[in-house]
N, CA, C and O atoms as a MOPAC input file, in Angstrom:
PM7 MOZYME 1SCF
protein

 N    -83.96700 1  -144.38500 1   135.82600 1
 C    -84.47600 1  -144.08500 1   137.01700 1
 C    -84.19500 1  -145.21900 1   138.03300 1
 O    -84.32100 1  -146.41400 1   137.76400 1
 N    -83.83500 1  -144.76600 1   139.12200 1
 C    -83.44000 1  -145.93400 1   140.22900 1
 C    -84.51200 1  -146.61800 1   140.88200 1
 O    -85.68800 1  -146.33400 1   140.65700 1
 N    -84.16400 1  -147.47800 1   141.65700 1
 C    -85.54200 1  -148.10200 1   142.26600 1
 C    -85.76800 1  -147.13000 1   143.37400 1
 O    -86.98000 1  -146.93400 1   143.46100 1
 N    -85.11500 1  -146.45500 1   144.23700 1
 C    -85.56200 1  -145.39800 1   145.09000 1
 C    -86.37000 1  -144.55000 1   144.59200 1
 O    -87.40000 1  -144.27800 1   145.20900 1
 N    -86.05300 1  -143.90000 1   143.26700 1
 C    -86.67800 1  -142.79500 1   142.70800 1
 C    -88.27500 1  -143.42200 1   142.14600 1
 O    -89.28200 1  -142.71600 1   142.08800 1
 N    -88.23600 1  -144.50300 1   141.86500 1
 C    -89.58800 1  -145.15200 1   141.61500 1
 C    -90.49800 1  -145.44300 1   142.83200 1
 O    -91.72600 1  -145.36700 1   142.80300 1
 N    -89.76300 1  -145.77900 1   143.88300 1
 C    -90.38100 1  -145.68100 1   145.40000 1
 C    -90.94600 1  -144.71200 1   145.70800 1
 O    -92.12600 1  -144.84300 1   146.03400 1
 N    -90.38400 1  -143.47400 1   145.72800 1
 C    -90.60000 1  -142.16500 1   145.93700 1
 C    -91.85400 1  -141.72400 1   145.15600 1
 O    -92.82200 1  -141.20400 1   145.71200 1
 N    -91.77200 1  -141.98100 1   143.74200 1
 C    -92.76400 1  -141.54400 1   142.94800 1
 C    -94.05200 1  -142.32900 1   143.26000 1
 O    -95.13600 1  -141.74600 1   143.27600 1
 N    -93.94700 1  -143.58600 1   143.49700 1
 C    -95.12000 1  -144.50800 1   143.97900 1
 C    -95.79000 1  -143.72500 1   145.17500 1
 O    -97.00000 1  -143.50500 1   145.22400 1
 N    -94.92900 1  -143.34800 1   146.08400 1
 C    -95.48800 1  -142.85400 1   147.44200 1
 C    -96.09600 1  -141.30000 1   147.00400 1
 O    -97.08900 1  -140.93500 1   147.63400 1
 N    -95.64300 1  -140.53300 1   146.14000 1
 C    -96.29300 1  -139.54900 1   145.64000 1
 C    -97.43800 1  -139.78600 1   145.01300 1
 O    -98.37200 1  -139.03800 1   145.30300 1
 N    -97.64400 1  -140.72500 1   144.13800 1
 C    -99.00100 1  -141.11600 1   143.56700 1
 C    -99.79200 1  -141.32700 1   144.60800 1
 O   -100.83200 1  -140.66900 1   144.56700 1
 N    -99.62200 1  -142.21900 1   145.79300 1
 C   -100.61900 1  -142.45700 1   146.67900 1
 C   -101.21600 1  -141.37500 1   147.43000 1
 O   -102.39100 1  -141.40000 1   147.79500 1
 N   -100.27500 1  -140.26000 1   147.70500 1
 C   -100.69400 1  -139.09000 1   148.56700 1
 C   -101.42800 1  -137.86400 1   147.55200 1
 O   -102.17500 1  -136.96600 1   147.94100 1
 N   -101.03900 1  -138.08800 1   146.36400 1
 C   -101.53500 1  -137.27300 1   145.14400 1
 C   -102.08000 1  -138.12200 1   143.72800 1
 O   -101.42600 1  -138.11700 1   142.68500 1
 N   -103.29200 1  -138.79100 1   143.87600 1
 C   -103.16700 1  -139.80000 1   142.86300 1
 C   -103.46400 1  -139.25600 1   141.45500 1
 O   -103.47300 1  -139.96800 1   140.45200 1
 N   -103.73500 1  -137.78100 1   141.46600 1
 C   -103.85400 1  -137.15400 1   140.29600 1
 C   -102.45100 1  -136.94700 1   139.49800 1
 O   -102.49300 1  -136.54500 1   138.33500 1
 N   -101.35400 1  -137.19100 1   140.05700 1
 C    -99.92500 1  -136.98700 1   139.62700 1
 C    -99.79000 1  -138.19700 1   138.98800 1
 O    -99.96100 1  -139.28900 1   139.52900 1
 N    -99.37900 1  -137.94800 1   137.44700 1
 C    -98.88300 1  -139.25800 1   136.78200 1
 C    -97.23000 1  -139.29300 1   137.02100 1
 O    -96.50100 1  -138.40400 1   136.58000 1
 N    -96.81500 1  -140.26000 1   137.65900 1
 C    -95.56000 1  -140.28100 1   137.90000 1
 C    -94.49000 1  -140.34900 1   136.57000 1
 O    -93.28700 1  -140.09000 1   136.60300 1
 N    -95.18400 1  -140.71700 1   135.55600 1
 C    -94.27400 1  -140.89800 1   134.37900 1
 C    -94.05100 1  -139.41600 1   133.78200 1
 O    -93.23700 1  -139.16900 1   132.89200 1
 N    -94.84300 1  -138.51700 1   134.36400 1
 C    -95.00200 1  -137.17800 1   133.63300 1
 C    -93.86300 1  -136.38300 1   134.53200 1
 O    -93.35000 1  -135.42000 1   133.96200 1
 N    -93.43500 1  -136.66000 1   135.79600 1
 C    -92.58700 1  -136.03300 1   136.60900 1
 C    -91.13200 1  -136.04800 1   136.07900 1
 O    -90.52500 1  -137.05600 1   135.71700 1
 N    -90.70400 1  -134.88000 1   136.08700 1
 C    -89.09900 1  -134.78800 1   135.61000 1
 C    -88.46100 1  -134.80100 1   137.09700 1
 O    -88.84400 1  -134.01900 1   137.96600 1
 N    -87.63700 1  -135.58800 1   137.26500 1
 C    -87.08400 1  -135.90400 1   138.60200 1
 C    -85.83500 1  -134.75400 1   138.90700 1
 O    -85.25300 1  -134.71100 1   139.99100 1
 N    -85.57500 1  -133.97300 1   137.93200 1
 C    -84.56200 1  -132.97400 1   138.43300 1
 C    -85.29400 1  -131.32900 1   138.63000 1
 O    -84.69500 1  -130.34600 1   139.06500 1
 N    -86.55100 1  -131.37100 1   138.23600 1
 C    -87.23100 1  -130.14500 1   138.41100 1
 C    -88.02900 1  -130.24300 1   139.74000 1
 O    -88.61100 1  -131.25900 1   140.12000 1
 N    -87.97500 1  -128.85900 1   140.50800 1
 C    -88.86700 1  -128.72300 1   141.53500 1
 C    -90.25500 1  -129.32700 1   141.41400 1
 O    -90.98000 1  -129.13800 1   140.43700 1
 N    -90.56800 1  -130.03500 1   142.42600 1
 C    -92.03700 1  -130.63400 1   142.34200 1
 C    -93.00900 1  -129.34000 1   142.09000 1
 O    -93.80200 1  -129.37400 1   141.14900 1
 N    -92.93600 1  -128.24400 1   142.91500 1
 C    -93.88300 1  -127.25900 1   142.94100 1
 C    -94.01400 1  -126.67300 1   141.68900 1
 O    -95.08800 1  -126.20700 1   141.30800 1
 N    -92.86700 1  -126.66000 1   140.93200 1
 C    -92.97300 1  -126.12100 1   139.53000 1
 C    -93.72200 1  -127.12800 1   138.54700 1
 O    -94.10900 1  -126.65400 1   137.47800 1
 N    -93.94400 1  -128.38400 1   138.79600 1
 C    -94.55200 1  -129.50400 1   137.93700 1
 C    -96.09500 1  -129.82200 1   138.62700 1
 O    -97.02000 1  -130.05800 1   137.84900 1
 N    -96.30600 1  -129.82200 1   139.86900 1
 C    -97.48300 1  -130.37300 1   140.30400 1
 C    -98.22700 1  -129.23400 1   141.11800 1
 O    -97.66000 1  -128.21500 1   141.51400 1
 N    -99.69200 1  -129.55800 1   141.33700 1
 C   -100.37600 1  -128.88400 1   141.94000 1
 C   -100.62200 1  -129.57700 1   143.35900 1
 O   -101.65400 1  -130.15700 1   143.69700 1
 N    -99.61900 1  -129.42300 1   144.01900 1
 C    -99.39400 1  -129.98800 1   145.46900 1
 C    -99.59800 1  -128.73000 1   146.60600 1
 O    -98.84200 1  -127.76000 1   146.55600 1
 N   -100.46600 1  -128.80100 1   147.43500 1
 C   -100.75800 1  -127.83200 1   148.48600 1
 C    -99.71400 1  -128.37900 1   149.66300 1
 O    -99.32100 1  -129.53900 1   149.78300 1
 N    -99.41300 1  -127.38900 1   150.38900 1
 C    -98.45500 1  -127.54600 1   151.46500 1
 C    -98.67000 1  -128.73400 1   152.38400 1
 O    -97.72600 1  -129.33300 1   152.89800 1
 N   -100.33100 1  -129.15200 1   152.63300 1
 C   -100.65000 1  -130.09300 1   153.50400 1
 C   -100.12900 1  -131.46700 1   152.78700 1
 O    -99.45400 1  -132.28000 1   153.41800 1
 N   -100.48500 1  -131.66000 1   151.45400 1
 C   -100.12400 1  -132.87500 1   150.61100 1
 C    -98.57700 1  -133.11100 1   150.44100 1
 O    -98.09700 1  -134.19600 1   150.11300 1
 N    -97.82900 1  -131.93400 1   150.71100 1
 C    -96.40000 1  -132.31600 1   150.70000 1
 C    -95.88400 1  -132.57100 1   151.94900 1
 O    -95.00400 1  -133.42100 1   152.09000 1
 N    -96.32500 1  -131.93400 1   152.87900 1
 C    -95.97700 1  -132.53000 1   154.26000 1
 C    -96.32600 1  -134.03400 1   154.36900 1
 O    -95.52300 1  -134.89100 1   154.73700 1
 N    -97.65300 1  -134.27000 1   153.99700 1
 C    -97.90600 1  -135.76700 1   154.20400 1
 C    -97.01600 1  -136.73800 1   153.19800 1
 O    -96.64300 1  -137.87700 1   153.47900 1
 N    -96.74900 1  -135.99300 1   151.90000 1
 C    -95.77300 1  -136.76800 1   151.21400 1
 C    -94.39000 1  -137.18700 1   151.89400 1
 O    -93.89700 1  -138.31200 1   151.80800 1
 N    -93.82900 1  -136.07500 1   152.60000 1
 C    -92.48900 1  -136.06700 1   153.17400 1
 C    -92.71900 1  -137.24000 1   154.56600 1
 O    -91.87300 1  -138.06900 1   154.90200 1
 N    -93.85600 1  -137.07400 1   155.11900 1
 C    -94.02200 1  -137.82200 1   156.39500 1
 C    -94.17500 1  -139.48100 1   155.81100 1
 O    -93.61200 1  -140.43400 1   156.35000 1
 N    -94.86100 1  -139.55400 1   154.87300 1
 C    -94.85800 1  -141.13500 1   154.12600 1
 C    -93.69400 1  -141.46700 1   153.92000 1
 O    -93.33900 1  -142.45700 1   154.56100 1
 N    -92.67300 1  -140.84400 1   153.01600 1
 C    -91.58000 1  -141.00300 1   152.97800 1
 C    -90.58200 1  -141.53200 1   154.10400 1
 O    -89.89400 1  -142.55300 1   154.11200 1
 N    -90.72800 1  -140.43900 1   155.12700 1
 C    -90.05100 1  -140.88500 1   156.22200 1
 C    -90.10500 1  -142.06300 1   157.11400 1
 O    -89.22900 1  -142.62700 1   157.76800 1
 N    -91.54100 1  -142.31100 1   156.94500 1
 C    -92.18200 1  -143.79300 1   157.51700 1
 C    -91.51800 1  -144.98000 1   156.74200 1
 O    -90.87600 1  -145.90900 1   157.23200 1
 N    -91.78300 1  -144.77300 1   155.56200 1
 C    -91.55500 1  -145.82300 1   154.63200 1
 C    -90.15200 1  -146.33700 1   154.58900 1
 O    -89.90600 1  -147.53000 1   154.40800 1
 N    -89.13200 1  -145.32000 1   154.77800 1
 C    -87.82200 1  -145.56300 1   154.65500 1
 C    -87.15800 1  -145.35600 1   155.90300 1
 O    -85.94000 1  -145.18300 1   155.85000 1
 N    -87.74100 1  -145.34000 1   157.05500 1
 C    -87.15100 1  -145.39500 1   158.53700 1
 C    -86.15000 1  -144.39500 1   158.83100 1
 O    -85.10400 1  -144.64400 1   159.43000 1
 N    -86.53100 1  -143.12300 1   158.34700 1
 C    -85.58400 1  -141.92400 1   158.67300 1
 C    -86.45600 1  -140.87200 1   159.22900 1
 O    -87.68200 1  -140.98200 1   159.24800 1
 N    -85.76600 1  -139.77500 1   159.71500 1
 C    -86.54000 1  -138.50500 1   160.19400 1
 C    -86.20400 1  -137.62600 1   159.08300 1
 O    -85.14500 1  -137.82000 1   158.48700 1
 N    -87.13100 1  -136.50500 1   158.67100 1
 C    -87.12000 1  -135.50800 1   157.90000 1
 C    -87.16200 1  -134.14600 1   158.82800 1
 O    -88.22100 1  -133.52400 1   158.91700 1
 N    -86.02800 1  -133.72300 1   159.48800 1
 C    -86.41100 1  -132.54000 1   160.23600 1
 C    -86.95700 1  -131.59400 1   159.35500 1
 O    -86.86900 1  -131.69000 1   158.13100 1
 N    -87.64800 1  -130.47300 1   160.08900 1
 C    -88.30400 1  -129.21900 1   159.33900 1
 C    -87.06200 1  -128.39600 1   158.89400 1
 O    -87.27700 1  -127.66400 1   157.92800 1
 N    -85.76700 1  -128.37200 1   159.42500 1
 C    -84.68500 1  -127.57200 1   158.61300 1
 C    -84.28400 1  -128.01400 1   157.20700 1
 O    -83.76600 1  -127.31300 1   156.33800 1
 N    -84.70000 1  -129.62100 1   157.12500 1
 C    -84.12300 1  -130.01100 1   155.84300 1
 C    -85.24000 1  -129.96300 1   154.69200 1
 O    -84.97400 1  -130.35600 1   153.55600 1
 N    -86.41000 1  -129.49900 1   155.01500 1
 C    -87.70400 1  -129.68200 1   154.01800 1
 C    -87.18300 1  -128.70500 1   152.76600 1
 O    -87.10900 1  -129.06700 1   151.59200 1
 N    -86.89200 1  -127.58300 1   153.20700 1
 C    -86.69900 1  -126.31300 1   151.93500 1
 C    -85.62000 1  -127.11200 1   150.96400 1
 O    -85.74800 1  -126.92600 1   149.75400 1
 N    -84.79600 1  -127.79700 1   151.32100 1
 C    -83.85200 1  -128.43500 1   150.28400 1
 C    -84.40500 1  -129.49700 1   149.60600 1
 O    -83.78900 1  -129.98100 1   148.65700 1
 N    -85.45200 1  -129.92400 1   149.94000 1
 C    -85.93500 1  -131.29400 1   149.18300 1
 C    -87.09900 1  -130.90100 1   148.22600 1
 O    -88.29100 1  -131.07000 1   148.48400 1
 N    -86.60000 1  -130.36000 1   147.09800 1
 C    -87.44900 1  -129.71300 1   146.18500 1
 C    -87.82800 1  -130.70400 1   145.00200 1
 O    -88.94300 1  -130.51800 1   144.51300 1
 N    -87.04600 1  -131.74700 1   144.46600 1
 C    -87.02900 1  -132.49900 1   143.46100 1
 C    -87.05800 1  -134.08800 1   143.98200 1
 O    -86.81500 1  -134.50800 1   145.11300 1
 N    -87.38600 1  -134.73100 1   142.94100 1
 C    -87.08500 1  -136.17800 1   143.04000 1
 C    -85.77600 1  -136.44400 1   143.37400 1
 O    -85.51600 1  -137.24600 1   144.27100 1
 N    -84.86200 1  -135.82200 1   142.71200 1
 C    -83.50200 1  -136.05400 1   142.96100 1
 C    -82.79800 1  -135.91100 1   143.94600 1
 O    -81.91100 1  -136.66500 1   144.35000 1
 N    -83.35700 1  -134.40300 1   144.61900 1
 C    -83.24200 1  -134.07000 1   145.90700 1
 C    -83.52100 1  -135.11200 1   146.84500 1
 O    -82.58000 1  -135.54300 1   147.51100 1
 N    -85.03100 1  -135.73300 1   147.05100 1
 C    -85.24600 1  -136.73400 1   147.90100 1
 C    -84.55600 1  -138.19900 1   147.64200 1
 O    -84.57600 1  -138.92700 1   148.63400 1
 N    -84.02900 1  -138.67200 1   146.62200 1
 C    -83.31600 1  -139.68000 1   146.32600 1
 C    -82.21000 1  -139.62700 1   147.02000 1
 O    -82.00100 1  -140.52000 1   147.84100 1
 N    -81.12000 1  -138.41200 1   146.81500 1
 C    -80.04200 1  -138.21300 1   147.60800 1
 C    -80.22700 1  -137.99300 1   148.99600 1
 O    -79.29100 1  -138.32800 1   149.72200 1
 N    -81.30000 1  -137.46800 1   149.54900 1
 C    -81.47000 1  -137.13000 1   150.95500 1
 C    -81.65500 1  -138.78100 1   151.50300 1
 O    -80.83100 1  -139.35800 1   152.21300 1
 N    -82.91500 1  -139.36500 1   150.99900 1
 C    -83.12000 1  -140.58200 1   151.55000 1
 C    -81.85600 1  -141.54200 1   151.46600 1
 O    -81.51000 1  -142.10000 1   152.50700 1
 N    -81.25300 1  -141.73500 1   150.47200 1
 C    -80.01400 1  -142.80300 1   150.32100 1
 C    -79.01800 1  -142.53200 1   151.40400 1
 O    -78.56900 1  -143.43400 1   152.11200 1
 N    -78.60800 1  -141.00100 1   151.54700 1
 C    -77.73300 1  -140.91100 1   152.46400 1
 C    -78.07400 1  -140.95500 1   154.05200 1
 O    -77.17700 1  -141.07800 1   154.88700 1
 N    -79.26700 1  -140.85900 1   154.35200 1
 C    -79.93600 1  -141.05700 1   155.59400 1
 C    -79.97100 1  -142.77800 1   155.80200 1
 O    -79.61500 1  -143.29900 1   156.85800 1
 N    -80.38300 1  -143.43600 1   154.80500 1
 C    -80.46500 1  -144.93700 1   155.09300 1
 C    -79.17700 1  -145.52900 1   155.52200 1
 O    -79.14800 1  -146.40000 1   156.39200 1
 N    -77.98200 1  -145.03000 1   154.87000 1
 C    -76.84000 1  -145.30800 1   155.12600 1
 C    -76.21000 1  -144.89900 1   156.26300 1
 O    -75.41000 1  -145.64700 1   156.82500 1
 N    -76.51900 1  -143.57900 1   156.76400 1
 C    -75.83700 1  -142.98700 1   157.92300 1
 C    -76.72300 1  -143.24100 1   159.25900 1
 O    -76.26700 1  -142.90300 1   160.35200 1
 N    -77.86700 1  -143.78300 1   159.15600 1
 C    -78.48800 1  -143.70000 1   160.35800 1
 C    -79.30900 1  -145.30100 1   160.56700 1
 O    -79.73900 1  -145.96700 1   159.62500 1
 N    -79.36700 1  -145.59000 1   161.64100 1
 C    -79.94300 1  -147.01400 1   161.75500 1
 C    -81.40700 1  -146.78100 1   161.40000 1
 O    -81.90700 1  -145.65900 1   161.48700 1
 N    -82.02900 1  -147.75900 1   161.03500 1
 C    -83.60200 1  -147.87600 1   160.52100 1
 C    -84.23900 1  -147.92800 1   161.74300 1
 O    -83.76600 1  -148.46400 1   162.74500 1
 N    -85.30800 1  -147.37600 1   161.66800 1
 C    -86.36800 1  -147.46400 1   162.71000 1
 C    -87.20900 1  -148.62400 1   162.73200 1
 O    -87.55500 1  -149.09500 1   161.64800 1
 N    -87.59600 1  -149.16500 1   163.81200 1
 C    -88.28000 1  -150.67500 1   163.54800 1
 C    -89.43300 1  -150.65600 1   163.00400 1
 O    -90.05900 1  -149.61400 1   163.20100 1
 N    -90.01300 1  -151.55400 1   162.29800 1
 C    -91.27200 1  -151.28400 1   161.58800 1
 C    -92.33600 1  -151.37200 1   162.62000 1
 O    -92.33400 1  -152.19900 1   163.53100 1
 N    -93.23600 1  -150.47700 1   162.42200 1
 C    -94.31500 1  -150.44700 1   163.29000 1
 C    -95.34700 1  -151.43300 1   163.24100 1
 O    -95.68400 1  -151.81200 1   162.12000 1
 N    -95.90600 1  -151.91400 1   164.22500 1
 C    -96.68800 1  -153.16600 1   164.45700 1
 C    -98.09900 1  -152.81700 1   164.89400 1
 O    -98.15700 1  -151.80800 1   165.59800 1
 N    -99.14400 1  -153.37000 1   164.65800 1
 C   -100.16500 1  -153.09600 1   165.02300 1
 C   -101.49300 1  -153.07900 1   164.14000 1
 O   -102.56800 1  -152.76000 1   164.64800 1

């Protein structure tokens, strides 16, 4: 598992504490493995966007089904777009 995959799983665990990160298959769609409602999933994506300094447009959400999808997506956005400044306050 990559460092980025571990970070994504840690974020998932913060949003959904019942999820055991070790039991998640990174290649399988999350909705097939976990009991996440749409609000939890939106909160998860928002947290990932904030933590990694990227935007996740609504048009991209349907393609972000697995941890592997998220790793590829975040990695490509981190390289191709400038990081947003850290929030202070």
